[in-house]
């Protein structure tokens, strides 16, 4: 086997070991996993029933809301990733990992794989709850698969942003600041409300938000009635599918190398 | 790989802001020996260990472990070392067995051997019965033994033990000492840091005394005995009025502590000094409540060494200028 080949095999094995570690954590703390799944469901129900009819949306609000909530849930995954990473780096076990002949970044890849798995389960739950509240996505299995793909791609991007921010922030107190900041960023999107209902300057900013891009792209995919009209006619809204792929890829390209580099340099 | 040294550090410096955690540390440890690094809190022991274990980068100087440079060949070093840090390096949420198995997999033993090795080590460190319990429910001694087991998964060439017994009760301490002794002879080189001269004496072939990031004395414990102030005899006298009399009967250099009715004197030969003191005190009719011969405490060692340094200031300062 070539040197590169064996390095890749070694890294894959280490990453798998780290993923198993996260899975073992879940097995020992099932309650935390359940809470993580219930929270977005609560948000969805709250917006669907309490706050009711979306602003500036034609057609059934649920068709508009569910794709938005799905995108928002993926974006908010950043919080849980940050929290896990800061907790992890605080632990002595990281010292042992770093003093072992372990592949660079395997700890982070393990984190990433476990978070993606949790998000995939979370997504399935959200889709089921969406269906239960009357959401009927169109476009068949292909559209649904593409929907899941776009959403998980956004989650993957947020994951690496989260890992990097957690390592920059370092301390749990700073993580809280980021947690508070992510709310306005998440809400300044087309997740709940159509840009048509917003002042022009805000609408323009909101449409460029990666969360909006994914939400709009998903609405287009599953053919939400009224979605196209509500989305407005800006370049960003017209090319939502392109942005829904380009944004996450750009974020990953920037933050993944930064995060791995930072982990490698932990020892100063 | 040449050389009989398992560890060498030359002029290693590490600063935190204005603070010199290490200030030109030199260390040399022969293969297959146990080396003690003795120093008080804040001397730089942990910093030195973390640099040798590739967890921290030095600002200056060079360090080689098992023949490899810790800065440029960290991967090679990591394949050959085991580390028992000052704080437990374990996954608290997982069980003891899950921890060992995970580390075994990270050494690429393969699933089956990792599991077998985990069981073997749990058994050897008396943790077989509690291997399934989450580490966060372990006692301090159990945690330390599991941590030690984790650092031995691949039978490392060089093992670092950073204050392995600090915070343990006497039983835990004996357990760790026995574990360390059983390693010696297997060819493993052990570097152990401690605040207790007694511990260094029990386990180490050679000792380096560290203060403020430098080595201020080194040699075998026997060689250092004199320089470290040697053993001492402590006598507690029943009648405080006879303290001066007792001091005169003990070897020269006795110090008197009237509050504790204690006379303490340096001795050259432990047993001879003890029998002589018992005999002479009895002959003079000075009643003793307690007599004991002991190693000097770290405080006494430092008092002695700093006195020595002050007397020989220039040569002592010159010895840190090691030629490259
Ligand atoms: N991360 C750090 N930041 C600032 N100062 C530090 C840090 N780590 C160690 N020090 C300082 O460096 C000195 C040596 O510390 P350390 O190596 O932990 O000593 P020891 O292990 O002998 O008690 C101490 O004065 C300590 O306060
Ligand atoms: Mg220390």
Short mmCIF file of C-alpha atoms in Angstrom, two decimals, chain B residues 49-272:
data_model
loop_
_atom_site.label_atom_id
_atom_site.label_comp_id
_atom_site.label_asym_id
_atom_site.label_seq_id
_atom_site.Cartn_x
_atom_site.Cartn_y
_atom_site.Cartn_z
CA UNK B 49 6.62 16.73 30.68
CA UNK B 50 4.12 18.29 28.28
CA UNK B 51 6.94 19.40 26.00
CA UNK B 52 8.48 15.92 26.03
CA UNK B 53 5.08 14.35 25.33
CA UNK B 54 4.58 16.68 22.29
CA UNK B 55 1.59 18.44 23.90
CA UNK B 56 3.36 21.77 24.13
CA UNK B 57 6.03 23.45 22.02
CA UNK B 58 9.09 24.93 23.63
CA UNK B 59 10.24 28.45 22.73
CA UNK B 60 13.92 27.55 22.71
CA UNK B 61 16.30 24.63 23.09
CA UNK B 62 15.93 21.05 21.87
CA UNK B 63 14.29 17.97 23.30
CA UNK B 64 14.65 14.41 22.03
CA UNK B 65 12.63 11.44 23.21
CA UNK B 66 13.38 7.84 22.16
CA UNK B 67 15.81 9.29 19.62
CA UNK B 68 13.38 11.69 17.94
CA UNK B 69 13.01 15.45 18.08
CA UNK B 70 9.76 16.31 19.83
CA UNK B 71 9.17 19.32 17.62
CA UNK B 72 9.98 18.01 14.16
CA UNK B 73 9.25 14.29 14.65
CA UNK B 74 6.26 14.41 16.96
CA UNK B 75 4.58 11.48 15.21
CA UNK B 76 7.55 9.18 15.83
CA UNK B 77 7.71 10.27 19.47
CA UNK B 78 3.98 9.63 19.98
CA UNK B 79 4.32 6.04 18.79
CA UNK B 80 6.85 5.37 21.53
CA UNK B 81 5.60 7.11 24.64
CA UNK B 82 3.02 6.66 27.35
CA UNK B 83 1.76 9.57 29.42
CA UNK B 84 0.19 9.74 32.83
CA UNK B 85 -0.56 13.44 33.13
CA UNK B 86 -1.10 15.35 36.33
CA UNK B 87 -4.85 15.32 35.62
CA UNK B 88 -6.75 12.28 34.39
CA UNK B 89 -6.71 12.00 30.59
CA UNK B 90 -9.77 9.79 30.34
CA UNK B 91 -13.24 10.03 28.86
CA UNK B 92 -15.34 10.46 31.99
CA UNK B 93 -18.61 9.51 30.31
CA UNK B 94 -17.36 6.15 29.12
CA UNK B 95 -16.60 3.07 31.20
CA UNK B 96 -13.09 2.03 32.11
CA UNK B 97 -13.19 -0.76 29.59
CA UNK B 98 -14.59 1.46 26.83
CA UNK B 99 -11.74 3.90 27.47
CA UNK B 100 -9.01 1.28 27.20
CA UNK B 101 -10.60 -0.32 24.16
CA UNK B 102 -10.86 3.05 22.44
CA UNK B 103 -7.20 3.85 23.11
CA UNK B 104 -6.23 0.37 21.87
CA UNK B 105 -8.07 1.04 18.62
CA UNK B 106 -6.28 4.36 18.29
CA UNK B 107 -2.99 2.47 18.54
CA UNK B 108 -4.41 0.32 15.70
CA UNK B 109 -4.33 -2.92 17.63
CA UNK B 110 -7.49 -4.01 15.83
CA UNK B 111 -10.87 -4.52 17.48
CA UNK B 112 -10.21 -7.94 18.96
CA UNK B 113 -6.76 -7.24 20.36
CA UNK B 114 -7.87 -3.87 21.69
CA UNK B 115 -10.62 -5.60 23.64
CA UNK B 116 -8.32 -8.34 24.91
CA UNK B 117 -5.69 -5.81 25.94
CA UNK B 118 -8.34 -3.78 27.78
CA UNK B 119 -9.39 -6.82 29.81
CA UNK B 120 -5.79 -7.76 30.50
CA UNK B 121 -4.96 -4.28 31.82
CA UNK B 122 -8.16 -3.98 33.88
CA UNK B 123 -7.24 -7.26 35.48
CA UNK B 124 -3.64 -6.25 36.12
CA UNK B 125 -4.66 -2.97 37.78
CA UNK B 126 -7.40 -4.50 39.87
CA UNK B 127 -10.22 -2.88 37.92
CA UNK B 128 -11.74 -5.99 36.39
CA UNK B 129 -14.82 -5.75 38.62
CA UNK B 130 -15.53 -2.10 37.80
CA UNK B 131 -14.58 -2.04 34.12
CA UNK B 132 -18.20 -1.42 33.10
CA UNK B 133 -18.75 1.59 35.36
CA UNK B 134 -18.53 5.14 33.97
CA UNK B 135 -15.17 6.69 34.87
CA UNK B 136 -16.90 9.67 36.48
CA UNK B 137 -18.03 7.29 39.22
CA UNK B 138 -14.48 6.07 39.90
CA UNK B 139 -12.52 7.02 43.03
CA UNK B 140 -9.29 9.01 42.70
CA UNK B 141 -7.11 5.93 43.08
CA UNK B 142 -9.11 3.90 40.56
CA UNK B 143 -8.98 6.75 38.09
CA UNK B 144 -5.20 7.04 38.45
CA UNK B 145 -4.76 3.30 37.96
CA UNK B 146 -6.97 3.35 34.86
CA UNK B 147 -5.01 6.33 33.54
CA UNK B 148 -1.78 4.42 34.15
CA UNK B 149 -3.23 1.37 32.39
CA UNK B 150 -4.16 3.61 29.44
CA UNK B 151 -0.59 4.86 29.18
CA UNK B 152 0.69 1.27 29.01
CA UNK B 153 -1.48 -0.07 26.20
CA UNK B 154 1.40 -0.50 23.78
CA UNK B 155 4.21 -1.04 26.32
CA UNK B 156 5.89 2.30 25.55
CA UNK B 157 9.63 2.81 25.26
CA UNK B 158 9.39 5.91 27.42
CA UNK B 159 6.77 6.48 30.06
CA UNK B 160 6.06 9.89 31.62
CA UNK B 161 4.42 10.02 35.02
CA UNK B 162 3.56 13.53 36.19
CA UNK B 163 3.04 13.48 39.97
CA UNK B 164 1.52 10.01 39.81
CA UNK B 165 0.65 9.82 43.50
CA UNK B 166 -0.30 13.40 44.38
CA UNK B 167 -3.74 13.41 45.96
CA UNK B 168 -3.79 9.66 46.62
CA UNK B 169 -4.17 8.10 50.06
CA UNK B 170 -1.29 5.91 51.31
CA UNK B 171 -2.91 2.78 49.91
CA UNK B 172 -3.37 4.34 46.47
CA UNK B 173 0.21 5.55 46.62
CA UNK B 174 1.54 2.06 47.36
CA UNK B 175 -0.54 0.64 44.51
CA UNK B 176 0.93 3.10 42.03
CA UNK B 177 4.45 2.55 43.34
CA UNK B 178 4.08 -1.20 42.91
CA UNK B 179 2.77 -0.72 39.40
CA UNK B 180 5.75 1.47 38.50
CA UNK B 181 8.21 -1.00 40.03
CA UNK B 182 6.72 -3.85 38.02
CA UNK B 183 7.42 -1.89 34.83
CA UNK B 184 11.07 -1.44 35.57
CA UNK B 185 13.10 -4.32 34.23
CA UNK B 186 10.79 -4.56 31.22
CA UNK B 187 13.15 -2.12 29.52
CA UNK B 188 10.80 0.86 29.75
CA UNK B 189 12.43 4.18 30.58
CA UNK B 190 10.38 6.05 33.17
CA UNK B 191 10.46 9.75 33.89
CA UNK B 192 8.52 10.62 36.98
CA UNK B 193 7.92 13.99 38.57
CA UNK B 194 7.23 14.35 42.24
CA UNK B 195 7.22 16.75 45.15
CA UNK B 196 8.37 14.04 47.55
CA UNK B 197 11.99 13.09 48.04
CA UNK B 198 10.75 9.86 49.59
CA UNK B 199 8.99 8.93 46.35
CA UNK B 200 12.05 9.71 44.23
CA UNK B 201 14.13 7.66 46.68
CA UNK B 202 11.72 4.72 46.45
CA UNK B 203 11.48 4.60 42.68
CA UNK B 204 14.19 6.53 40.88
CA UNK B 205 17.72 5.57 39.88
CA UNK B 206 18.64 9.20 39.37
CA UNK B 207 17.07 12.47 40.37
CA UNK B 208 17.08 16.00 38.95
CA UNK B 209 16.05 18.73 41.34
CA UNK B 210 14.18 21.51 39.54
CA UNK B 211 13.44 25.01 40.74
CA UNK B 212 12.16 27.98 38.75
CA UNK B 213 12.49 26.15 35.45
CA UNK B 214 16.09 24.98 35.90
CA UNK B 215 17.87 21.90 37.17
CA UNK B 216 19.71 22.93 40.32
CA UNK B 217 21.13 19.53 41.26
CA UNK B 218 21.23 16.04 39.84
CA UNK B 219 22.68 12.61 40.47
CA UNK B 220 21.70 9.37 42.16
CA UNK B 221 19.73 9.74 45.36
CA UNK B 222 22.76 8.49 47.28
CA UNK B 223 25.06 11.00 45.60
CA UNK B 224 22.65 13.77 46.38
CA UNK B 225 21.97 12.76 49.97
CA UNK B 226 24.63 15.04 51.35
CA UNK B 227 23.76 17.92 49.05
CA UNK B 228 20.08 17.53 49.76
CA UNK B 229 20.73 17.82 53.48
CA UNK B 230 20.76 14.05 54.12
CA UNK B 231 18.49 12.11 56.43
CA UNK B 232 17.42 13.61 59.71
CA UNK B 233 16.65 12.30 63.17
CA UNK B 234 13.68 13.83 65.00
CA UNK B 235 13.38 13.54 68.78
CA UNK B 236 10.36 14.79 70.71
CA UNK B 237 11.44 15.42 74.31
CA UNK B 238 8.91 15.04 77.13
CA UNK B 239 10.36 17.85 79.27
CA UNK B 240 10.83 21.09 77.29
CA UNK B 241 13.43 22.15 79.88
CA UNK B 242 15.80 19.49 78.65
CA UNK B 243 15.71 20.39 74.93
CA UNK B 244 19.19 21.96 74.95
CA UNK B 245 20.60 18.90 76.69
CA UNK B 246 19.04 16.59 74.08
CA UNK B 247 20.38 18.75 71.26
CA UNK B 248 23.90 18.43 72.65
CA UNK B 249 23.62 14.63 72.65
CA UNK B 250 22.51 14.45 69.01
CA UNK B 251 24.83 14.87 65.98
CA UNK B 252 26.12 18.36 65.19
CA UNK B 253 23.79 20.86 63.54
CA UNK B 254 20.70 20.02 65.58
CA UNK B 255 17.81 22.48 65.33
CA UNK B 256 15.43 23.04 68.24
CA UNK B 257 11.70 23.74 67.93
CA UNK B 258 10.50 24.55 71.47
CA UNK B 259 6.81 24.71 70.53
CA UNK B 260 6.79 21.09 69.43
CA UNK B 261 9.49 20.10 71.98
CA UNK B 262 11.38 18.81 68.92
CA UNK B 263 15.07 18.43 68.26
CA UNK B 264 16.00 17.63 64.65
CA UNK B 265 19.54 16.81 63.48
CA UNK B 266 21.13 15.66 60.22
CA UNK B 267 22.54 12.13 60.29
CA UNK B 268 24.95 10.26 58.05
CA UNK B 269 24.05 6.66 58.87
CA UNK B 270 20.40 6.11 59.68
CA UNK B 271 20.58 2.99 61.86
CA UNK B 272 23.77 3.88 63.70
#
